[in-house]
XYZ file of C-alpha atoms in Angstrom:
294
model
C 43.601 116.438 56.653
C 41.210 116.153 53.755
C 41.561 112.397 53.393
C 39.382 112.068 56.477
C 36.362 113.171 54.481
C 36.739 111.655 51.040
C 39.602 109.105 51.209
C 40.566 110.160 47.704
C 42.392 112.946 45.911
C 40.382 116.179 45.556
C 38.561 116.709 42.257
C 39.870 119.750 40.362
C 38.112 121.411 37.433
C 39.400 123.516 34.557
C 37.844 126.588 36.193
C 39.673 125.845 39.461
C 43.019 125.756 37.650
C 42.471 129.107 35.938
C 40.787 130.975 38.805
C 42.290 129.737 42.085
C 45.998 129.230 41.478
C 47.453 132.697 40.908
C 50.070 133.932 43.440
C 48.858 136.125 46.290
C 49.061 139.880 45.743
C 51.092 141.931 48.216
C 49.216 145.268 48.441
C 47.270 144.321 51.573
C 50.316 142.934 53.360
C 52.442 145.987 52.576
C 49.714 148.299 53.879
C 49.138 146.208 57.023
C 52.883 146.025 57.757
C 53.079 149.833 57.792
C 49.802 150.433 59.611
C 49.665 147.526 62.083
C 53.300 146.361 62.467
C 52.391 142.905 61.130
C 51.840 141.860 57.497
C 48.901 139.490 57.927
C 47.969 135.961 58.963
C 48.711 132.901 56.802
C 46.941 129.569 57.387
C 48.339 126.395 55.808
C 46.422 123.187 55.271
C 48.532 120.201 56.335
C 47.789 117.162 54.123
C 49.181 117.592 50.582
C 50.485 121.059 51.509
C 52.971 120.625 54.384
C 53.016 116.834 54.381
C 52.707 114.271 51.581
C 49.748 111.929 51.939
C 50.496 108.254 51.303
C 47.161 106.644 50.487
C 48.708 103.788 48.546
C 50.763 102.574 51.504
C 47.685 102.793 53.736
C 45.317 100.931 51.398
C 47.957 98.303 50.563
C 48.540 97.749 54.276
C 44.780 97.541 54.975
C 44.426 94.941 52.208
C 47.336 92.998 53.696
C 45.590 92.711 57.060
C 43.245 90.119 55.606
C 44.868 86.992 54.106
C 43.938 86.215 50.486
C 41.640 83.402 51.589
C 39.296 85.939 53.224
C 38.676 87.633 49.824
C 38.895 91.201 51.071
C 37.526 94.068 48.913
C 39.173 97.479 49.347
C 36.328 99.141 47.420
C 33.759 97.693 49.800
C 35.901 98.874 52.718
C 35.884 102.437 51.330
C 32.106 102.293 50.846
C 31.511 101.189 54.444
C 33.846 103.852 55.850
C 32.022 106.551 53.876
C 28.520 105.227 54.596
C 29.205 105.013 58.330
C 30.853 108.490 58.277
C 33.631 107.031 60.406
C 36.353 109.440 59.335
C 34.330 112.686 59.479
C 33.070 111.720 62.934
C 36.541 111.081 64.344
C 37.967 114.200 62.696
C 35.246 116.313 64.348
C 35.784 114.808 67.788
C 32.485 112.898 67.708
C 34.197 109.516 67.828
C 37.035 108.446 70.111
C 40.215 106.982 68.644
C 39.413 103.617 70.219
C 35.927 103.602 68.667
C 37.410 104.756 65.340
C 39.838 101.836 65.355
C 37.129 99.365 66.404
C 34.731 100.528 63.665
C 37.518 100.484 61.068
C 38.470 96.919 61.965
C 34.803 95.922 61.748
C 34.677 97.546 58.293
C 37.617 95.385 57.221
C 35.846 92.246 58.410
C 32.597 93.259 56.689
C 34.583 93.763 53.486
C 35.619 90.117 53.414
C 33.556 87.335 51.870
C 34.730 85.177 54.765
C 35.938 86.872 57.957
C 35.911 83.789 60.160
C 39.075 83.620 62.241
C 40.265 87.059 61.144
C 41.830 88.812 64.130
C 43.264 92.322 63.836
C 44.748 94.068 66.854
C 44.067 97.729 67.612
C 47.812 98.316 67.733
C 48.286 96.868 64.236
C 45.508 98.993 62.722
C 46.818 102.138 64.422
C 50.204 101.518 62.823
C 48.587 101.018 59.406
C 46.542 104.204 59.812
C 49.732 106.145 60.611
C 51.060 105.360 57.117
C 48.708 107.998 55.669
C 50.869 110.745 57.171
C 53.819 110.774 54.778
C 56.974 112.834 54.428
C 57.262 116.482 55.444
C 57.921 119.034 52.695
C 60.877 121.001 54.146
C 60.591 123.753 51.548
C 57.056 124.581 52.734
C 58.260 124.769 56.328
C 60.944 127.151 55.078
C 58.242 129.267 53.392
C 56.417 129.511 56.730
C 59.647 130.602 58.452
C 60.315 133.241 55.770
C 56.778 134.562 56.165
C 57.376 134.911 59.887
C 60.545 136.861 59.107
C 58.383 139.161 56.966
C 56.145 139.838 60.007
C 53.361 137.435 59.061
C 51.616 135.308 61.676
C 51.529 131.701 60.465
C 49.137 128.928 61.425
C 47.611 125.581 60.517
C 44.006 124.844 59.552
C 43.483 121.139 59.029
C 40.902 118.362 59.082
C 42.515 115.572 61.059
C 42.089 112.991 63.815
C 43.576 113.233 67.334
C 46.004 110.437 66.414
C 47.153 112.224 63.258
C 47.497 115.499 65.175
C 50.108 113.833 67.392
C 52.001 112.669 64.305
C 51.790 116.165 62.792
C 53.168 117.748 65.974
C 56.058 115.295 65.893
C 56.876 115.766 62.205
C 56.662 119.538 61.802
C 57.255 120.835 65.356
C 53.972 122.722 65.392
C 54.446 124.820 68.530
C 57.890 125.948 67.397
C 56.990 126.844 63.810
C 53.355 128.037 63.916
C 51.429 130.601 65.946
C 47.721 129.707 65.591
C 46.725 126.091 65.011
C 43.192 124.898 64.329
C 42.452 121.187 63.974
C 38.973 119.884 63.213
C 39.148 117.350 66.036
C 39.401 120.243 68.518
C 37.067 122.649 66.705
C 34.253 120.118 66.324
C 33.853 121.065 62.653
C 35.807 120.281 59.526
C 36.401 122.248 56.350
C 34.466 123.384 54.385
C 31.994 124.088 57.225
C 31.947 127.847 57.789
C 32.244 127.478 61.555
C 35.822 126.174 61.421
C 36.849 129.294 59.470
C 35.111 131.436 62.073
C 36.988 129.649 64.860
C 40.302 130.060 63.028
C 39.625 133.756 62.498
C 38.623 134.264 66.124
C 41.833 132.592 67.316
C 43.912 134.683 64.906
C 42.162 137.868 66.113
C 43.025 137.000 69.709
C 46.656 136.400 68.790
C 46.956 139.698 66.874
C 45.302 141.675 69.647
C 47.482 140.066 72.306
C 50.782 140.493 70.457
C 50.244 143.725 68.516
C 47.257 145.365 70.218
C 45.632 145.581 66.775
C 42.452 144.364 65.068
C 42.570 141.716 62.357
C 40.537 142.205 59.191
C 39.535 139.290 56.965
C 41.308 140.855 53.993
C 44.590 140.377 55.869
C 44.200 136.588 56.165
C 45.722 134.212 53.573
C 44.963 130.518 53.203
C 46.320 127.668 51.051
C 44.700 124.248 50.604
C 44.687 121.485 47.989
C 40.884 121.088 47.937
C 38.840 123.543 45.795
C 35.681 123.450 47.949
C 37.732 124.551 50.964
C 39.204 127.430 48.973
C 35.787 128.564 47.740
C 34.450 128.586 51.309
C 37.438 130.584 52.541
C 36.922 133.154 49.774
C 33.211 133.378 50.613
C 34.210 133.958 54.232
C 36.296 136.950 53.157
C 39.840 135.574 53.213
C 42.433 135.546 50.460
C 42.700 131.888 49.448
C 44.639 129.941 46.826
C 44.587 126.372 45.587
C 47.779 124.322 45.715
C 47.517 122.817 42.239
C 49.325 119.461 42.253
C 48.548 118.391 38.678
C 51.716 117.564 36.748
C 53.051 120.141 34.301
C 52.381 118.073 31.172
C 48.662 118.002 32.027
C 48.615 121.742 32.731
C 50.396 122.434 29.457
C 47.767 120.428 27.577
C 45.107 122.450 29.367
C 46.725 125.738 28.332
C 46.854 124.529 24.711
C 43.201 123.478 24.971
C 44.169 119.877 24.242
C 42.284 118.420 27.212
C 38.682 118.989 28.283
C 37.209 119.548 31.731
C 36.067 115.942 32.162
C 39.586 114.695 31.472
C 41.051 117.221 33.930
C 38.659 116.075 36.656
C 39.486 112.426 35.998
C 43.220 113.143 36.006
C 43.041 115.024 39.325
C 41.760 111.895 41.096
C 44.750 109.711 40.188
C 48.055 109.630 42.048
C 50.133 109.163 38.888
C 49.025 112.609 37.678
C 49.979 114.465 40.881
C 53.141 115.998 42.303
C 54.662 115.055 45.656
C 57.706 116.000 47.693
C 59.953 118.796 46.412
C 58.011 119.490 43.148
C 54.771 119.822 45.150
C 56.484 122.107 47.659
C 57.608 124.290 44.776
C 53.951 124.820 43.806
C 53.193 125.990 47.354
C 56.190 128.319 47.369
C 55.113 129.914 44.062
C 51.832 131.054 45.607
C 53.768 133.201 48.112
C 56.297 134.645 45.671
C 55.072 138.240 45.836
C 54.557 138.139 49.596
C 58.149 137.000 50.101
C 59.770 139.386 47.602
């Protein structure tokens, strides 16, 4: 999930809103369904697409691990995590979960003015880290099932840690609901690196050839993500890709009326209070597939 790279909500520009959020067209899928017996391949991101991310619970819990007397700074903690590249390394399989937890606990201690006597167990931090993975969006799971009924192959393409992968499998029953699943911790690369898209495409090609005895073209692959840079890379790779725009409707309406500038949009996209979660967010995902499901 994308939090592993930035630990913040993705920045969205005015151009992203107007150019990346239109529903998928259905011409390719209709043609492929007739020619190949399958409609195409759809990859879903996980964090903020299939599952709500709960950064506030995580950061509040991290802050609570150090008593007030230790004078813990959450901003310093974020800086250390980013500087040490702890999350990207674990999400690419370059760091074990045990080392990830150890380094994270050390980052907490280094973020205190006084860490003397501060003891944090690995078990406690692992629980706190699990809070990032929030509630499932059932409507998005239903979209994936409907796509399958329309002869699409559905899969996951996500940046995530081995520990979060286990939580994802538990929450959304991955093997039951999805056909091709690519996680950065297994691939050794994370979005937007081109190699993870290549790996995903290779795996999808193998699935299509095995099940349908057909070749998969890039134009028959669809991808949804909440991070613009990942969408741009997917489009450059040759896929159809759309941004799940989670900005609240009042902000989007101001944008349409030209009552808010690009700087304000970018600032708004970084704050939780301006974003949709749960059922309203799932509705945004569903809208992208409207024509494919008609």
